[in-house]
XYZ file of C-alpha atoms in Angstrom:
297
model
C -17.787 -67.765 18.691
C -17.099 -65.305 16.350
C -16.124 -61.696 17.397
C -18.511 -58.806 16.951
C -17.379 -56.078 14.617
C -18.195 -52.917 16.258
C -18.385 -49.960 13.525
C -16.984 -46.388 14.421
C -18.888 -43.892 12.860
C -16.617 -40.599 12.507
C -18.531 -37.445 12.431
C -17.582 -34.533 9.783
C -13.915 -33.473 10.140
C -13.874 -29.929 11.323
C -11.025 -27.384 10.192
C -9.027 -25.631 12.563
C -10.314 -22.390 14.212
C -7.625 -20.263 12.180
C -9.173 -21.872 8.606
C -12.536 -21.234 9.703
C -11.679 -17.624 10.514
C -9.947 -17.537 7.164
C -13.221 -18.897 5.523
C -15.298 -16.548 7.203
C -13.052 -13.575 6.260
C -13.045 -14.562 2.434
C -16.777 -14.951 2.572
C -17.388 -11.251 4.144
C -14.638 -9.846 1.803
C -16.450 -11.292 -1.221
C -19.716 -9.849 -0.562
C -18.307 -6.601 -1.153
C -18.220 -6.282 -4.782
C -16.347 -2.765 -4.824
C -13.529 -4.701 -2.676
C -13.537 -7.727 -5.126
C -13.065 -5.229 -8.119
C -10.199 -2.976 -6.384
C -8.197 -6.291 -5.426
C -8.809 -7.646 -9.162
C -7.310 -4.438 -10.332
C -4.518 -4.255 -7.966
C -3.577 -7.772 -9.129
C -3.793 -6.518 -12.517
C -1.588 -3.745 -11.610
C 1.125 -5.903 -9.772
C 1.100 -8.477 -12.854
C 1.429 -5.897 -15.675
C 3.954 -3.871 -13.496
C 5.948 -7.465 -13.751
C 5.451 -8.626 -17.092
C 4.505 -5.660 -19.148
C 8.013 -4.074 -19.726
C 8.938 -7.342 -21.390
C 5.922 -7.352 -23.804
C 6.036 -3.545 -25.057
C 7.843 -3.269 -28.267
C 8.880 0.516 -27.842
C 11.416 2.049 -25.853
C 9.894 4.304 -23.089
C 13.026 6.596 -23.229
C 13.548 6.806 -26.889
C 13.002 9.924 -28.570
C 11.478 10.674 -32.013
C 11.181 14.175 -32.777
C 9.236 13.190 -35.995
C 6.376 11.577 -34.203
C 6.080 14.086 -31.315
C 2.777 15.287 -29.837
C 0.823 12.254 -32.136
C -2.758 11.843 -30.856
C -3.868 8.308 -29.881
C -3.995 6.052 -33.007
C -3.620 2.229 -33.744
C 0.194 2.691 -33.709
C 0.290 4.912 -30.817
C -2.469 3.517 -28.224
C -2.209 6.654 -26.194
C -0.345 8.993 -28.431
C 3.233 10.379 -28.044
C 4.757 13.464 -26.176
C 6.492 16.366 -26.956
C 9.556 14.115 -27.456
C 7.850 11.570 -29.498
C 7.992 8.849 -26.873
C 4.844 6.421 -26.981
C 2.943 7.527 -23.948
C 1.556 4.011 -23.448
C 4.989 2.307 -23.328
C 5.765 4.615 -20.849
C 2.754 4.363 -18.643
C 3.393 0.423 -18.679
C 6.986 0.836 -17.545
C 6.164 3.651 -15.156
C 3.599 1.180 -13.316
C 6.437 -0.632 -11.934
C 7.973 2.429 -10.574
C 4.575 3.568 -9.022
C 3.944 0.698 -6.896
C 7.480 0.375 -6.009
C 7.283 3.704 -4.229
C 3.885 2.833 -2.753
C 4.912 -0.821 -1.424
C 8.416 0.036 -0.280
C 7.756 3.400 1.500
C 4.518 1.920 3.186
C 6.636 -1.241 4.217
C 9.175 1.042 5.624
C 7.153 3.290 7.454
C 4.715 0.694 8.404
C 7.575 -1.367 10.070
C 8.925 1.370 12.176
C 5.646 2.513 13.084
C 4.563 -0.883 14.149
C 7.483 -1.278 16.479
C 7.232 2.207 18.000
C 3.496 1.751 18.506
C 3.512 -1.849 20.213
C 6.566 -0.633 22.503
C 4.581 2.647 23.462
C 1.622 0.648 24.099
C 3.076 -2.233 25.924
C 5.539 -0.324 28.188
C 3.892 2.942 28.721
C 4.996 5.523 31.376
C 7.946 7.700 30.123
C 8.592 5.634 26.948
C 5.336 5.786 25.785
C 5.097 9.723 26.316
C 8.413 10.280 24.477
C 7.385 8.417 21.630
C 3.909 9.714 21.135
C 5.327 13.367 21.751
C 7.639 12.703 18.530
C 4.417 11.265 16.505
C 2.454 14.213 17.646
C 5.080 16.454 16.198
C 5.062 14.650 12.930
C 1.353 14.690 12.716
C 1.183 18.266 13.353
C 2.578 18.655 9.633
C 0.370 17.885 6.434
C 1.820 14.676 5.084
C 2.724 16.207 1.618
C 4.236 19.291 3.294
C 6.525 16.881 5.389
C 7.319 14.748 2.397
C 8.065 17.985 0.634
C 10.627 19.438 3.303
C 12.166 16.013 3.413
C 12.949 15.942 -0.147
C 13.948 19.573 -0.420
C 16.596 18.612 2.150
C 17.818 15.403 0.676
C 17.305 16.086 -2.996
C 15.001 14.969 -5.706
C 15.183 11.383 -6.465
C 13.071 8.405 -6.594
C 14.831 6.845 -3.458
C 14.388 10.191 -1.417
C 10.734 10.499 -2.204
C 10.545 6.700 -0.799
C 12.343 7.909 2.512
C 10.102 10.854 2.665
C 6.915 8.852 2.298
C 7.866 6.482 5.001
C 8.649 9.090 7.172
C 5.149 10.624 7.127
C 3.612 7.217 7.247
C 5.473 6.247 10.659
C 2.847 8.179 12.892
C -0.372 6.667 11.507
C 0.923 3.245 11.967
C 2.379 4.077 15.471
C -0.986 5.265 16.815
C -3.270 2.810 15.517
C -0.889 -0.019 16.805
C -0.364 1.704 19.950
C -4.263 1.781 20.513
C -4.680 -2.078 19.759
C -1.748 -2.703 22.048
C -3.378 -1.005 24.938
C -6.369 -3.083 24.523
C -4.652 -6.322 24.128
C -2.300 -5.779 26.932
C -5.273 -5.713 29.199
C -6.346 -9.415 28.495
C -5.945 -12.020 30.876
C -4.148 -14.520 28.982
C -1.170 -11.658 28.508
C -1.272 -11.732 32.438
C -0.677 -15.608 32.353
C 2.000 -15.603 29.885
C 3.841 -12.978 32.188
C 3.306 -15.280 35.385
C 4.816 -18.232 33.278
C 8.115 -16.210 32.668
C 7.934 -15.228 29.266
C 10.015 -12.505 27.717
C 8.849 -8.975 27.017
C 10.418 -10.100 23.509
C 8.108 -13.128 23.194
C 5.155 -11.564 24.574
C 5.207 -8.745 22.149
C 5.664 -10.556 19.126
C 4.182 -13.956 19.526
C 0.998 -12.777 21.705
C 0.556 -9.163 20.888
C 1.854 -8.599 17.281
C -0.424 -11.426 15.865
C -3.848 -9.768 17.576
C -3.298 -6.118 16.361
C -2.397 -7.333 12.635
C -5.636 -6.689 11.285
C -5.789 -2.658 11.616
C -2.027 -2.958 10.513
C -3.129 -4.502 7.105
C -6.209 -2.085 6.582
C -3.920 0.968 7.323
C -1.172 -0.417 4.997
C -3.587 -0.801 2.184
C -5.251 2.733 2.301
C -1.842 3.890 2.873
C -0.344 2.823 -0.382
C -3.135 4.959 -1.879
C -1.851 7.964 0.031
C 1.713 7.048 -0.928
C 1.397 6.843 -4.758
C -0.766 10.363 -4.648
C 1.983 12.012 -2.551
C 4.882 10.567 -4.761
C 3.402 11.498 -7.907
C 2.585 15.180 -6.558
C 6.450 15.309 -5.870
C 7.418 14.236 -9.113
C 4.769 16.700 -10.692
C 6.858 19.415 -8.501
C 9.866 18.103 -9.780
C 11.233 16.735 -6.823
C 10.762 13.038 -7.529
C 11.376 10.751 -10.346
C 13.923 12.848 -12.753
C 13.655 12.771 -16.398
C 13.724 10.530 -18.441
C 12.026 8.150 -15.974
C 8.589 7.617 -17.145
C 7.028 8.125 -13.625
C 3.204 9.158 -13.867
C 3.688 12.368 -11.969
C 6.636 13.538 -13.868
C 4.612 12.922 -17.133
C 1.461 15.063 -15.617
C 4.251 17.959 -15.332
C 5.422 17.739 -18.632
C 2.221 17.796 -20.458
C 1.252 20.998 -18.465
C 2.356 23.277 -21.527
C 0.553 21.154 -23.779
C -2.951 20.924 -21.873
C -4.869 22.668 -24.643
C -3.261 21.422 -27.679
C -2.439 17.706 -26.865
C -4.470 16.887 -23.633
C -3.525 13.250 -24.028
C -0.170 13.796 -22.197
C -2.097 14.517 -18.983
C -4.843 12.789 -19.541
C -3.688 9.131 -19.365
C -1.058 9.403 -16.860
C -3.593 11.223 -14.467
C -6.242 8.435 -15.200
C -3.924 5.714 -14.093
C -2.985 7.749 -10.958
C -6.798 8.066 -10.241
C -7.371 4.475 -10.920
C -4.462 3.015 -8.948
C -5.624 5.457 -5.964
C -9.211 4.537 -6.218
C -8.235 0.480 -6.244
C -6.322 0.618 -3.405
C -8.959 2.866 -1.279
C -11.947 0.559 -2.075
C -10.135 -2.635 -1.291
C -9.037 -1.054 2.061
C -12.438 -0.234 2.917
C -13.426 -3.844 2.150
C -10.602 -5.275 3.943
C -11.588 -2.915 6.793
C -15.197 -4.155 6.746
C -14.320 -7.657 6.453
C -11.672 -7.622 9.710
C -14.268 -5.554 11.627
C -15.444 -7.732 14.641
C -18.694 -5.889 14.660
C -19.276 -7.128 11.189
C -18.839 -10.665 12.148
C -22.023 -12.853 13.013
């Protein structure tokens, strides 16, 4: 007697919960058209900062006195400055400096702030009190003034600007991560992990940190915009990048004298600073909406 063939009908394969969460996140983010535009410009800036300097044909620091203060033209797209240097070339080369300050300062300040925030929220008690009082002292100073004081002590340079911006970024990350850690620490599964004998290090970095990463990402994106603006302001005051570095804030400072006779010296660097800051801000707002649990359906 022939055996019967049994057909097993498999249902549609379901993705893992993590993949489903990522898909839902991208779906919510893509609905925010402003955030998509901001993200596009951020990617464009990153690509230009990497490959742009290799595509330009002019030297950003070459002095050509005979071509000084030339208006925008087919040869000099953004015109030339008071030393005859091509402004378009200097902006392309300066983009890498601007993004370097933004990303590095936020990475350093964010890392320190996240560690302080998690330790403060997880352990509480005297440790929490000491860390938060230090953060309150730093927050008592306006960010630009704190950065200005630090750079004044360390000296004017791009590296010192990164340090200064990193320092005043620490409190913002610390406070946000602390509040998120306090919420996660109260969850039952954290108590269960403790009962199983997991170390504090494992609990913090394996169970708490992954659950507070969303506000960290949003804060980092928004903080980059603040870092770019602060670094440009310090360079404008002569405390950031030093000549002949093509930093946008320093270019604004160089063009002040020629504001009426050659406004393009300030127009294009200022426009680029505004676009970069706006792109990070609107993208950060979109991330916040996409990662907000209240927005999930």
